[in-house]
Coordinates of C-alpha atoms and ligand atoms in Angstrom, one line a residue:
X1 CA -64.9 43.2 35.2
X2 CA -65.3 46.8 36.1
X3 CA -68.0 48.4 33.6
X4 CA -66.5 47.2 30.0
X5 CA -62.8 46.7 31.6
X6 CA -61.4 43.8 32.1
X7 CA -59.6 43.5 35.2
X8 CA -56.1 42.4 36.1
X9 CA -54.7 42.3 39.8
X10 CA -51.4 41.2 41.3
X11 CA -49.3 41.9 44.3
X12 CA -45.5 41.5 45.8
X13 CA -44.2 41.5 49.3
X14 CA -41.6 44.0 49.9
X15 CA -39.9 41.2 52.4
X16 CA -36.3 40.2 51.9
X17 CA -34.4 40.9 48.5
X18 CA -36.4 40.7 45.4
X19 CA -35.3 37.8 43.3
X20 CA -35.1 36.9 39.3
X21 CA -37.6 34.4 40.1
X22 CA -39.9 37.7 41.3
X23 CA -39.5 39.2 38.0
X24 CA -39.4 36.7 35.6
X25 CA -42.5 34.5 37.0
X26 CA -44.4 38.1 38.1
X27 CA -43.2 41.7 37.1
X28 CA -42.0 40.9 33.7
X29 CA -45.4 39.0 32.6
X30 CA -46.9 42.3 34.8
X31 CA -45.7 44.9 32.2
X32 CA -46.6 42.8 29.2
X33 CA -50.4 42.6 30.5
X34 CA -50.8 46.3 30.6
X35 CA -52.6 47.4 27.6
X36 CA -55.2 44.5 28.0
X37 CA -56.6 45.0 30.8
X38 CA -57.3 48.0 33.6
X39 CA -54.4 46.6 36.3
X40 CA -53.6 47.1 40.4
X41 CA -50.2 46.4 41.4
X42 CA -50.3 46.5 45.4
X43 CA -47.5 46.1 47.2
X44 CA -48.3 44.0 50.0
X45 CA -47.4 45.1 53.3
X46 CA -50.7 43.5 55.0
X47 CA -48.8 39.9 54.4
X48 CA -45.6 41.1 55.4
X49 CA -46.4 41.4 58.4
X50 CA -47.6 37.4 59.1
X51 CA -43.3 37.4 59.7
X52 CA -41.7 39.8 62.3
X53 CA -40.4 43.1 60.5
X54 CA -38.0 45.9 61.4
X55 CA -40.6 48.7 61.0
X56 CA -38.2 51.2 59.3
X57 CA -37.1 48.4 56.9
X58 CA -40.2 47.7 56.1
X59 CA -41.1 51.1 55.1
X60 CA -37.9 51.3 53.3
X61 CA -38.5 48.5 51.2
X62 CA -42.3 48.8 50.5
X63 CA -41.1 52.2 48.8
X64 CA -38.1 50.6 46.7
X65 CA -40.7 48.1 45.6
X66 CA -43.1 50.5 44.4
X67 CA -40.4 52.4 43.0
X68 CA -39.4 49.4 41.1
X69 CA -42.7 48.7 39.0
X70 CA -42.1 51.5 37.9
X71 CA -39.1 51.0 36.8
X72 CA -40.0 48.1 35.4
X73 CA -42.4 49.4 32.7
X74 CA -45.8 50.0 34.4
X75 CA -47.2 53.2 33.8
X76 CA -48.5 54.8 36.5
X77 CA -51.3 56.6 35.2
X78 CA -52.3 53.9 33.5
X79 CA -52.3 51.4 35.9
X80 CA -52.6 51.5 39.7
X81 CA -50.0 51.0 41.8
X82 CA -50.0 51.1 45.7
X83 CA -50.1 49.9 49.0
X84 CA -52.4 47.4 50.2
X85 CA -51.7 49.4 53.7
X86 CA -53.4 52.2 52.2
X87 CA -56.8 51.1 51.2
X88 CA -58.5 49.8 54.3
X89 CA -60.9 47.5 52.5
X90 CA -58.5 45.0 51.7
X91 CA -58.5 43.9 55.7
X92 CA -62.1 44.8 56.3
X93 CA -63.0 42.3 53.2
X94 CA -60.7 40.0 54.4
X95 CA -62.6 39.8 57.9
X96 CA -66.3 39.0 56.0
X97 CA -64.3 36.3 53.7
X98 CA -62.7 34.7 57.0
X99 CA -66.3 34.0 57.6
X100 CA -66.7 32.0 54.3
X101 CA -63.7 30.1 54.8
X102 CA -62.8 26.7 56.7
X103 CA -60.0 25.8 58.7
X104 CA -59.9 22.6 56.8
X105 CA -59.1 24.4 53.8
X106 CA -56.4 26.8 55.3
X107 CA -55.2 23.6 56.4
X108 CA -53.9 22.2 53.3
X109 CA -52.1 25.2 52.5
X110 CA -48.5 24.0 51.7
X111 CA -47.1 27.4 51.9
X112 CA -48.8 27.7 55.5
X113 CA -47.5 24.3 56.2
X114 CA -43.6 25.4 54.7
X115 CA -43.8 28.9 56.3
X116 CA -44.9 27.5 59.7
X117 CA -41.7 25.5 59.9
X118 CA -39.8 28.3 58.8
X119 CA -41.1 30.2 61.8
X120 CA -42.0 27.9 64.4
X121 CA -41.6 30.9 67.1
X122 CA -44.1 32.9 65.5
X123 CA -47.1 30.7 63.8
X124 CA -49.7 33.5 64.1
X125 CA -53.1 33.6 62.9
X126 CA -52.4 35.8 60.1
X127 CA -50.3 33.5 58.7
X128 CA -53.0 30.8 58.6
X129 CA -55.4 33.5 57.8
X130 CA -53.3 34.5 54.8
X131 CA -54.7 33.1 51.6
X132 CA -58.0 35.2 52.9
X133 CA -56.6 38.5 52.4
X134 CA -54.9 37.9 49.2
X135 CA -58.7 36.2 48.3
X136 CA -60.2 40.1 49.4
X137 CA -57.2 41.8 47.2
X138 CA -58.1 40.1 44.3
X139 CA -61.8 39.6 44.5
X140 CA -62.0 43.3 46.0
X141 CA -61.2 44.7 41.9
X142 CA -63.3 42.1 40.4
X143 CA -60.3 40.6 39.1
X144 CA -60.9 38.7 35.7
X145 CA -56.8 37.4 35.8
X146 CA -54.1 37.3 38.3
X147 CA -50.5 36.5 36.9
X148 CA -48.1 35.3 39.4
X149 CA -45.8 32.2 40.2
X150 CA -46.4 28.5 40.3
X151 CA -46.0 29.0 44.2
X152 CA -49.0 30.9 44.3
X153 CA -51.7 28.6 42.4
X154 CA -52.8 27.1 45.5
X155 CA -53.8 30.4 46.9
X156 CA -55.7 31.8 43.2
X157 CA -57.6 27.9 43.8
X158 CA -58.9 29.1 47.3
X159 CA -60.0 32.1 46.1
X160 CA -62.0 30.9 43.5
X161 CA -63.5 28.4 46.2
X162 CA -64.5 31.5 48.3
X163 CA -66.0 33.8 45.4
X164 CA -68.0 30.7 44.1
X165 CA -69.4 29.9 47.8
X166 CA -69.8 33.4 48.3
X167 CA -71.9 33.8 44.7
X168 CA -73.7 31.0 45.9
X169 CA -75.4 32.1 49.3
X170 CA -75.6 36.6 47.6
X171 CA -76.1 35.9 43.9
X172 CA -72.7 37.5 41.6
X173 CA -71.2 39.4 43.8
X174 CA -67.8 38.7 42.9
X175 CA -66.0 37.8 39.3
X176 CA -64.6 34.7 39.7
X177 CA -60.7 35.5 38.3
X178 CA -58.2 33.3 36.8
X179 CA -54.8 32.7 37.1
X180 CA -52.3 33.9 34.4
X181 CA -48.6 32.3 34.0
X182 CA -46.4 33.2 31.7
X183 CA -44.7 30.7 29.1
X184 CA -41.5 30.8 30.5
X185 CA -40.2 31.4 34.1
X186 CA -43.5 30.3 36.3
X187 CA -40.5 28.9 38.8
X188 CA -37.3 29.5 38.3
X189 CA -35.3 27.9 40.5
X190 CA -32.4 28.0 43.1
X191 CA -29.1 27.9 41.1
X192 CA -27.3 26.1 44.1
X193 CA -30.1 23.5 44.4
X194 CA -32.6 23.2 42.0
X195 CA -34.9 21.4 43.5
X196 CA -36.2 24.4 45.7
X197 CA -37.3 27.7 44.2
X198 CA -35.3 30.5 44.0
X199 CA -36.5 32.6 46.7
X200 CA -35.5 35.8 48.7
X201 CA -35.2 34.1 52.1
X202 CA -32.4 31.5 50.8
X203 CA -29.7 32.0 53.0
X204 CA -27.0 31.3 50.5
X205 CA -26.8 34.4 48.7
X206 CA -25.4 32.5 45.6
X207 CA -28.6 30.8 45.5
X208 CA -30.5 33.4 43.8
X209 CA -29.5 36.2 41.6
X210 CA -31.2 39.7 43.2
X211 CA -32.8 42.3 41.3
X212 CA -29.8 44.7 42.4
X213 CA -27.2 42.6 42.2
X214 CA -24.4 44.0 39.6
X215 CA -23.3 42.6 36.6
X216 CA -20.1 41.3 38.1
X217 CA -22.1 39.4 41.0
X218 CA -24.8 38.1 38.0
X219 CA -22.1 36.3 36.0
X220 CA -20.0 35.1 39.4
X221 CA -23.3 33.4 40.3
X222 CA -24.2 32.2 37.2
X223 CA -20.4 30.8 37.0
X224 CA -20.9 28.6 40.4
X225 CA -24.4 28.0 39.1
X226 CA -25.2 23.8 40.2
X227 CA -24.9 21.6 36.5
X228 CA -24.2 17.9 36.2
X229 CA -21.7 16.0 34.7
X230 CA -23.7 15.3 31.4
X231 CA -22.0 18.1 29.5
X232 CA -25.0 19.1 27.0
X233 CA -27.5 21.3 27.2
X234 CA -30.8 19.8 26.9
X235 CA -33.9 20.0 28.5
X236 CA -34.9 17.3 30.8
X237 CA -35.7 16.4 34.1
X238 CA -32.1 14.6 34.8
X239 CA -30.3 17.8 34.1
X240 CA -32.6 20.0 36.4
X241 CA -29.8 22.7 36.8
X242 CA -29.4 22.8 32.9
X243 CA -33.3 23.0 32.7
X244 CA -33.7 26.0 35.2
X245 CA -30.5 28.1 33.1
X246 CA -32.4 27.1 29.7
X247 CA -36.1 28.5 31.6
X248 CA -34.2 31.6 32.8
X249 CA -32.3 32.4 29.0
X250 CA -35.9 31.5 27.8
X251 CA -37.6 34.2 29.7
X252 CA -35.0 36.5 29.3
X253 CA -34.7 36.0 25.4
X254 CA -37.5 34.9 24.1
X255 CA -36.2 32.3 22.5
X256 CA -38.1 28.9 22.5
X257 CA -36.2 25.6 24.1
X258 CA -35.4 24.1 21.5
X259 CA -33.8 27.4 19.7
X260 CA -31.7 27.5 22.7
X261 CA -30.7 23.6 22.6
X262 CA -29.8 24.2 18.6
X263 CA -27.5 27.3 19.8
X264 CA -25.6 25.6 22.1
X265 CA -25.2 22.0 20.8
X266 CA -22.0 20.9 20.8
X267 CA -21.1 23.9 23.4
X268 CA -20.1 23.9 26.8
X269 CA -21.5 24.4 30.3
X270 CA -19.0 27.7 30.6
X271 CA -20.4 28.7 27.1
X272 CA -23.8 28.7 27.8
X273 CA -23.8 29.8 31.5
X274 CA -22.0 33.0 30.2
X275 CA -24.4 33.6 27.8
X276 CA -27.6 33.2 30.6
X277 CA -25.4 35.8 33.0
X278 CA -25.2 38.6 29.4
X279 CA -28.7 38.3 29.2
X280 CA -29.5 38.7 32.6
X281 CA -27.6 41.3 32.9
X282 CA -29.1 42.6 30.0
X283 CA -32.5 43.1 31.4
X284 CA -31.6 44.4 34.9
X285 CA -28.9 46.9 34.2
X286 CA -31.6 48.9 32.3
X287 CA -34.1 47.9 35.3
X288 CA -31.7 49.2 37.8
X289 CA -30.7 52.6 36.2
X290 CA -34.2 53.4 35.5
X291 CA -34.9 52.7 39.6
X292 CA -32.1 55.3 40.4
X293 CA -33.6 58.1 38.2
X294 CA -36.7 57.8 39.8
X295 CA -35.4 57.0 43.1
X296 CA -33.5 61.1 42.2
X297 CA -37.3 62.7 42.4
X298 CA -39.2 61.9 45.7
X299 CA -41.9 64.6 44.9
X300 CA -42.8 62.7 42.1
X301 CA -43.5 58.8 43.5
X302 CA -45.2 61.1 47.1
X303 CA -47.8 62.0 44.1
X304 CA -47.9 59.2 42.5
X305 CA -48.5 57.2 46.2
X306 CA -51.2 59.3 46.6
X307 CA -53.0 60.0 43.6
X308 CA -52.7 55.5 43.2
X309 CA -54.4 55.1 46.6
X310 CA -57.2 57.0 46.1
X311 CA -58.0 55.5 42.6
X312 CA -57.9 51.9 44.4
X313 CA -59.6 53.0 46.6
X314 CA -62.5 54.8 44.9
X315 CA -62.7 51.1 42.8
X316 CA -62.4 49.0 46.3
X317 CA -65.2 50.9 47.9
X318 CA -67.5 50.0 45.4
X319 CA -67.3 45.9 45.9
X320 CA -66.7 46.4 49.5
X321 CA -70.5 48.0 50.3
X322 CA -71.9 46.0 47.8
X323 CA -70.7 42.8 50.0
X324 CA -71.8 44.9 53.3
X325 CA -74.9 45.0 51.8
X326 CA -75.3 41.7 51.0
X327 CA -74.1 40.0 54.6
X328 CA -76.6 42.4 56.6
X329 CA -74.7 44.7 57.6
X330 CA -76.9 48.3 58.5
X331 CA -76.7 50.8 55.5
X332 CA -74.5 53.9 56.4
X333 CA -75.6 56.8 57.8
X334 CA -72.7 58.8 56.7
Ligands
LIG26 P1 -44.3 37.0 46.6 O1 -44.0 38.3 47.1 O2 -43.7 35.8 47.4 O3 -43.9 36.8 45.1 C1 -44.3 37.7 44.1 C2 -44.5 37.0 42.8 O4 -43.3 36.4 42.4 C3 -43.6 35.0 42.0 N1 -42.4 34.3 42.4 C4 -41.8 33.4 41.5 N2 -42.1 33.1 40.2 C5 -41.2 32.2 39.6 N3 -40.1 31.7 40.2 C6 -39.8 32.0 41.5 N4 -38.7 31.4 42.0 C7 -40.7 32.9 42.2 N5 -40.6 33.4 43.5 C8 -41.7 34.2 43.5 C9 -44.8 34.7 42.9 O5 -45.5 33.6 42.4 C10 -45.6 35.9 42.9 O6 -46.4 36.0 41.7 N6 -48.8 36.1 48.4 C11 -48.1 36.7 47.3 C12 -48.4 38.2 47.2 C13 -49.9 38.5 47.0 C14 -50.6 38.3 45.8 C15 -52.0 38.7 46.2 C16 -50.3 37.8 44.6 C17 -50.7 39.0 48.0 N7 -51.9 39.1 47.5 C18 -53.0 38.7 45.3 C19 -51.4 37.8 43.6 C20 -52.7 38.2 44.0 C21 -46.6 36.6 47.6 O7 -46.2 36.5 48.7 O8 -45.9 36.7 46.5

């Protein structure tokens, strides 16, 4: 809580290509939480940086991201929107909450475990050190409710582990936030291999459908999308292929599971996988035109950069001495 607002923060790496999964599990559930709460969308380039990046990609992308929530419905004066580069507190809470964290509990992390794999070259202490600084992002704002993925529940557990241990020792410091995941599309999945997420880094590229793919490319992928031989569209764990298209026309529609079951009983698999493309397509070619108006007037998202920053961190600041305080460290001078 911030005085008599609740609060609402979540945050996006501007690594690799976004993904469907990104929007349905995240953005779209983003825009929907608005009015409710007082929100801060970061983008995340801290994180990125646990995997080696081309600096000038980087850059490039962390803008198209911001660009993006835009485009995607959040209101910028509103809501704050910015990078997690751009408000130092983020690291400098991180380093106090390293100190209230154990390496046992880092070490359970499966997306530590999955990512180290991924990298073996490269297993840094930033990526171990990870769920800390998203734990100082969202605890930073006083989060009352973080919506994200599936994938990321793990990390919103640790965080609560860190704020009640931290409560403990100071007194309330911190709100201790909640997760938020949406009804439909909390992991959508790979449409070549739907045991696995669908996830930016897949190196199939028919794997996942991009934010910025065009319509043509949605409905090819959809049309090589992994089904089974059972030729019905039902929802159940033997047809995982079927279930992920039925989540993804879910999220996209509205429409409850067993609405979609009734409109396509009797149907087929090229049917139904048409109709999951059209309203995919649906929602991003609005997305996408909407990215290249904005994308037309740079002065505009410099000002809104700016303006963003400075409102998280006016908000940051205020948790960040509080916690100072409270650990011993000397009051400011200046
Ligand atoms: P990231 O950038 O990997 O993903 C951003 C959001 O998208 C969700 N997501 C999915 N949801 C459904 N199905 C999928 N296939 C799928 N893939 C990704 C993720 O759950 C996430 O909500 N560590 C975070 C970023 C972060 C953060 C935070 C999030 C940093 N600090 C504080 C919340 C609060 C990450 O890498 O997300």
């Amino acid at each position: 809580m911030i005085g008599e607002n609740k609060v609402l923060f979540s945050g996006m790496q501007a690594t690799g290509n976004l993904t469907l999964g990104n929007y349905l599990g995240a953005l779209k559930n983003w825009v929907s939480l608005c009015d409710e709460y007082l929100c801060f969308y970061s983008v995340v380039d801290l994180h990125s940086i646990t995997i080696r990046q081309d600096p000038a990609e980087l850059r490039r992308r962390a803008r198209n991201l911001l660009t993006l929530y835009i485009a995607a419905g959040i209101d910028p004066e509103k809501n704050c929107l910015y990078y997690q580069s751009h408000v130092s507190a983020h690291a400098e809470l991180a380093w106090i909450l390293n100190c209230f964290t154990y390496m046992g509990e880092l070490n359970r992390m499966t997306q530590f475990k999955d990512k180290a794999a991924k990298h073996a070259d490269n297993i840094n202490a930033g990526l171990f050190t990870y769920p800390v600084l998203m734990a100082a992002d969202i605890l930073l704002y006083q989060s009352d409710v973080v919506p994200v993925g599936n994938d990321q529940l793990q990390h919103l557990e640790i965080t609560r582990d860190i704020a009640q241990r931290f409560n403990a020792i100071y007194g309330d410091v911190f709100t201790i936030p909640e997760p938020y995941i949406g009804k439909a599309g909390a992991r959508i999945r790979s449409l070549q291999d739907p045991s696995k997420k669908m996830s930016k880094s897949d190196e199939n590229p028919n794997a996942s459908i991009y934010l910025m793919d065009d319509p043509d490319t949605i409905m090819r992928k959809f049309k090589r999308a992994v089904t089974d031989s059972e030729g019905c569209v039902r929802y159940c764990k033997e047809q995982p292929g079927i279930m992920n298209l039925i989540d993804i026309y879910s999220a996209c529609t509205d429409k409850s599971v067993s609405e979609i079951e009734k409109e396509f009983d009797g149907r087929g698999y090229g049917d139904f996988k048409t109709a999951v493309g059209e309203s995919v397509v649906a929602i991003l070619k609005p997305l996408q035109d909407r990215f290249d108006d904005l994308n037309k007037n740079k002065d505009h998202i410099d000002k809104i950069i700016k303006e963003n920053a400075e409102k998280a961190e006016y908000y940051a600041l205020k948790t960040l001495r509080k916690v100072q305080k409270k650990v011993g460290f000397p009051e400011r001078v200046r």
